[in-house]
Amino acid sequence: MIDFLTPAQWQQLIMSLVGGVGVILISLKRKSGFIWISVSQFLFVLYFHHTDQDFIAIQNVLLILVNIFGYFQWTHKENN
């Protein structure tokens, strides 16, 4: 079997697909998209921290914070 993607490329592909599902949920006006992205990014943080790729782990922590902020902004907008 020909391995056409390196492990790092597979990781990026999986992260992109998971993020894409979250974006689709958000675009369908589902608040669960924010939760989906945050939970998946948290799992990526644990994985990448374990593999000593701390830069990617830090990047995912920032994405989690952005998603939490987005979730509360959305909830606040719905209440007004």
Short mmCIF file of N, CA and C in Angstrom, two decimals:
data_model
loop_
_atom_site.label_atom_id
_atom_site.label_comp_id
_atom_site.label_asym_id
_atom_site.label_seq_id
_atom_site.Cartn_x
_atom_site.Cartn_y
_atom_site.Cartn_z
N MET A 1 0.84 -1.19 0.00
CA MET A 1 0.00 0.00 0.00
C MET A 1 0.88 1.25 0.00
N ILE A 2 0.53 2.19 -0.82
CA ILE A 2 1.29 3.43 -0.90
C ILE A 2 0.76 4.40 0.15
N ASP A 3 1.66 4.87 1.00
CA ASP A 3 1.26 5.84 2.03
C ASP A 3 1.45 7.24 1.47
N PHE A 4 0.37 7.86 1.03
CA PHE A 4 0.48 9.15 0.36
C PHE A 4 0.39 10.33 1.32
N LEU A 5 0.04 10.09 2.59
CA LEU A 5 0.00 11.16 3.57
C LEU A 5 0.90 10.81 4.75
N THR A 6 1.65 11.79 5.21
CA THR A 6 2.48 11.58 6.39
C THR A 6 1.58 11.62 7.63
N PRO A 7 2.05 11.11 8.77
CA PRO A 7 1.23 11.18 9.99
C PRO A 7 0.79 12.61 10.33
N ALA A 8 1.66 13.58 10.12
CA ALA A 8 1.29 14.98 10.41
C ALA A 8 0.17 15.44 9.49
N GLN A 9 0.21 15.03 8.23
CA GLN A 9 -0.84 15.40 7.29
C GLN A 9 -2.17 14.72 7.65
N TRP A 10 -2.10 13.47 8.13
CA TRP A 10 -3.31 12.80 8.59
C TRP A 10 -3.92 13.55 9.76
N GLN A 11 -3.07 13.99 10.69
CA GLN A 11 -3.56 14.74 11.86
C GLN A 11 -4.25 16.02 11.40
N GLN A 12 -3.64 16.73 10.47
CA GLN A 12 -4.25 17.96 9.95
C GLN A 12 -5.57 17.67 9.26
N LEU A 13 -5.63 16.59 8.50
CA LEU A 13 -6.85 16.22 7.80
C LEU A 13 -7.98 15.93 8.79
N ILE A 14 -7.68 15.15 9.82
CA ILE A 14 -8.69 14.80 10.83
C ILE A 14 -9.15 16.06 11.56
N MET A 15 -8.20 16.94 11.93
CA MET A 15 -8.57 18.17 12.62
C MET A 15 -9.45 19.04 11.72
N SER A 16 -9.12 19.10 10.44
CA SER A 16 -9.91 19.91 9.51
C SER A 16 -11.33 19.36 9.35
N LEU A 17 -11.45 18.04 9.25
CA LEU A 17 -12.78 17.43 9.11
C LEU A 17 -13.63 17.67 10.35
N VAL A 18 -13.03 17.49 11.52
CA VAL A 18 -13.76 17.70 12.77
C VAL A 18 -14.18 19.17 12.89
N GLY A 19 -13.25 20.07 12.59
CA GLY A 19 -13.58 21.49 12.62
C GLY A 19 -14.66 21.84 11.62
N GLY A 20 -14.62 21.21 10.46
CA GLY A 20 -15.62 21.45 9.42
C GLY A 20 -17.02 21.05 9.88
N VAL A 21 -17.13 19.93 10.60
CA VAL A 21 -18.43 19.51 11.14
C VAL A 21 -18.96 20.57 12.09
N GLY A 22 -18.08 21.12 12.94
CA GLY A 22 -18.49 22.17 13.87
C GLY A 22 -18.97 23.41 13.13
N VAL A 23 -18.25 23.79 12.09
CA VAL A 23 -18.63 24.98 11.31
C VAL A 23 -19.99 24.75 10.63
N ILE A 24 -20.22 23.54 10.12
CA ILE A 24 -21.51 23.23 9.50
C ILE A 24 -22.64 23.34 10.53
N LEU A 25 -22.40 22.81 11.75
CA LEU A 25 -23.42 22.91 12.79
C LEU A 25 -23.72 24.36 13.13
N ILE A 26 -22.67 25.18 13.23
CA ILE A 26 -22.86 26.60 13.54
C ILE A 26 -23.62 27.28 12.41
N SER A 27 -23.28 26.96 11.18
CA SER A 27 -23.94 27.60 10.04
C SER A 27 -25.41 27.18 9.95
N LEU A 28 -25.75 26.02 10.52
CA LEU A 28 -27.15 25.58 10.57
C LEU A 28 -27.85 26.15 11.80
N LYS A 29 -27.23 27.15 12.42
CA LYS A 29 -27.78 27.83 13.59
C LYS A 29 -27.93 26.89 14.79
N ARG A 30 -26.96 26.01 14.96
CA ARG A 30 -26.95 25.11 16.10
C ARG A 30 -25.84 25.52 17.06
N LYS A 31 -26.21 25.82 18.29
CA LYS A 31 -25.19 26.19 19.28
C LYS A 31 -24.29 25.00 19.59
N SER A 32 -24.76 23.79 19.33
CA SER A 32 -23.97 22.59 19.62
C SER A 32 -22.67 22.57 18.82
N GLY A 33 -22.61 23.36 17.74
CA GLY A 33 -21.38 23.42 16.96
C GLY A 33 -20.22 23.95 17.78
N PHE A 34 -20.48 24.94 18.62
CA PHE A 34 -19.43 25.48 19.48
C PHE A 34 -18.95 24.42 20.47
N ILE A 35 -19.91 23.67 21.02
CA ILE A 35 -19.56 22.63 21.99
C ILE A 35 -18.78 21.53 21.30
N TRP A 36 -19.22 21.13 20.10
CA TRP A 36 -18.53 20.10 19.32
C TRP A 36 -17.07 20.49 19.08
N ILE A 37 -16.86 21.72 18.62
CA ILE A 37 -15.49 22.17 18.34
C ILE A 37 -14.67 22.21 19.62
N SER A 38 -15.24 22.75 20.70
CA SER A 38 -14.49 22.87 21.95
C SER A 38 -14.07 21.51 22.50
N VAL A 39 -14.99 20.55 22.50
CA VAL A 39 -14.68 19.22 23.02
C VAL A 39 -13.62 18.54 22.15
N SER A 40 -13.80 18.63 20.83
CA SER A 40 -12.82 17.98 19.95
C SER A 40 -11.45 18.64 20.08
N GLN A 41 -11.42 19.97 20.18
CA GLN A 41 -10.13 20.65 20.33
C GLN A 41 -9.47 20.27 21.65
N PHE A 42 -10.28 20.10 22.70
CA PHE A 42 -9.73 19.68 24.00
C PHE A 42 -9.07 18.31 23.88
N LEU A 43 -9.71 17.41 23.15
CA LEU A 43 -9.11 16.09 22.94
C LEU A 43 -7.81 16.20 22.15
N PHE A 44 -7.78 17.12 21.15
CA PHE A 44 -6.56 17.34 20.39
C PHE A 44 -5.46 17.90 21.29
N VAL A 45 -5.85 18.79 22.24
CA VAL A 45 -4.86 19.34 23.18
C VAL A 45 -4.21 18.20 23.95
N LEU A 46 -5.03 17.30 24.48
CA LEU A 46 -4.49 16.18 25.24
C LEU A 46 -3.57 15.32 24.37
N TYR A 47 -4.00 15.07 23.13
CA TYR A 47 -3.21 14.23 22.22
C TYR A 47 -1.88 14.88 21.88
N PHE A 48 -1.93 16.15 21.45
CA PHE A 48 -0.71 16.80 20.99
C PHE A 48 0.23 17.12 22.14
N HIS A 49 -0.32 17.38 23.33
CA HIS A 49 0.55 17.60 24.48
C HIS A 49 1.29 16.30 24.81
N HIS A 50 0.59 15.19 24.65
CA HIS A 50 1.21 13.88 24.90
C HIS A 50 2.32 13.59 23.90
N THR A 51 2.18 14.10 22.67
CA THR A 51 3.19 13.85 21.64
C THR A 51 4.28 14.93 21.61
N ASP A 52 4.29 15.79 22.63
CA ASP A 52 5.29 16.87 22.75
C ASP A 52 5.20 17.90 21.62
N GLN A 53 4.05 18.04 21.02
CA GLN A 53 3.85 19.08 20.02
C GLN A 53 3.08 20.21 20.70
N ASP A 54 3.78 20.89 21.62
CA ASP A 54 3.12 21.87 22.47
C ASP A 54 2.58 23.06 21.69
N PHE A 55 3.21 23.41 20.57
CA PHE A 55 2.71 24.55 19.80
C PHE A 55 1.29 24.28 19.33
N ILE A 56 1.04 23.08 18.83
CA ILE A 56 -0.31 22.74 18.35
C ILE A 56 -1.28 22.68 19.53
N ALA A 57 -0.81 22.18 20.68
CA ALA A 57 -1.66 22.14 21.87
C ALA A 57 -2.07 23.56 22.29
N ILE A 58 -1.11 24.48 22.30
CA ILE A 58 -1.41 25.87 22.67
C ILE A 58 -2.38 26.48 21.66
N GLN A 59 -2.16 26.21 20.39
CA GLN A 59 -3.04 26.71 19.34
C GLN A 59 -4.48 26.23 19.57
N ASN A 60 -4.64 24.97 19.96
CA ASN A 60 -5.97 24.43 20.21
C ASN A 60 -6.61 25.02 21.46
N VAL A 61 -5.81 25.33 22.48
CA VAL A 61 -6.35 25.99 23.67
C VAL A 61 -6.93 27.35 23.28
N LEU A 62 -6.22 28.08 22.42
CA LEU A 62 -6.73 29.38 21.96
C LEU A 62 -8.03 29.20 21.18
N LEU A 63 -8.12 28.17 20.35
CA LEU A 63 -9.35 27.90 19.61
C LEU A 63 -10.51 27.59 20.56
N ILE A 64 -10.23 26.85 21.64
CA ILE A 64 -11.27 26.55 22.63
C ILE A 64 -11.79 27.84 23.24
N LEU A 65 -10.88 28.75 23.61
CA LEU A 65 -11.29 30.02 24.21
C LEU A 65 -12.15 30.83 23.24
N VAL A 66 -11.76 30.84 21.97
CA VAL A 66 -12.54 31.57 20.96
C VAL A 66 -13.94 30.96 20.84
N ASN A 67 -14.03 29.63 20.87
CA ASN A 67 -15.33 28.97 20.76
C ASN A 67 -16.21 29.22 21.97
N ILE A 68 -15.62 29.22 23.15
CA ILE A 68 -16.40 29.53 24.35
C ILE A 68 -16.94 30.95 24.27
N PHE A 69 -16.09 31.88 23.84
CA PHE A 69 -16.51 33.27 23.67
C PHE A 69 -17.64 33.36 22.65
N GLY A 70 -17.50 32.66 21.53
CA GLY A 70 -18.53 32.66 20.49
C GLY A 70 -19.84 32.09 21.00
N TYR A 71 -19.76 31.04 21.79
CA TYR A 71 -20.97 30.41 22.35
C TYR A 71 -21.73 31.40 23.24
N PHE A 72 -20.99 32.09 24.12
CA PHE A 72 -21.65 33.03 25.03
C PHE A 72 -22.15 34.26 24.29
N GLN A 73 -21.43 34.70 23.26
CA GLN A 73 -21.91 35.81 22.45
C GLN A 73 -23.24 35.44 21.78
N TRP A 74 -23.30 34.21 21.24
CA TRP A 74 -24.50 33.73 20.57
C TRP A 74 -25.66 33.67 21.56
N THR A 75 -25.40 33.11 22.75
CA THR A 75 -26.44 32.98 23.77
C THR A 75 -26.93 34.36 24.21
N HIS A 76 -25.99 35.29 24.38
CA HIS A 76 -26.35 36.65 24.79
C HIS A 76 -27.20 37.32 23.71
N LYS A 77 -26.84 37.10 22.45
CA LYS A 77 -27.59 37.71 21.34
C LYS A 77 -29.01 37.14 21.27
N GLU A 78 -29.17 35.85 21.56
CA GLU A 78 -30.50 35.24 21.53
C GLU A 78 -31.39 35.76 22.65
N ASN A 79 -30.78 36.09 23.79
CA ASN A 79 -31.55 36.55 24.94
C ASN A 79 -32.01 37.99 24.79
N ASN A 80 -31.43 38.74 23.86
CA ASN A 80 -31.80 40.15 23.69
C ASN A 80 -32.73 40.35 22.52
#
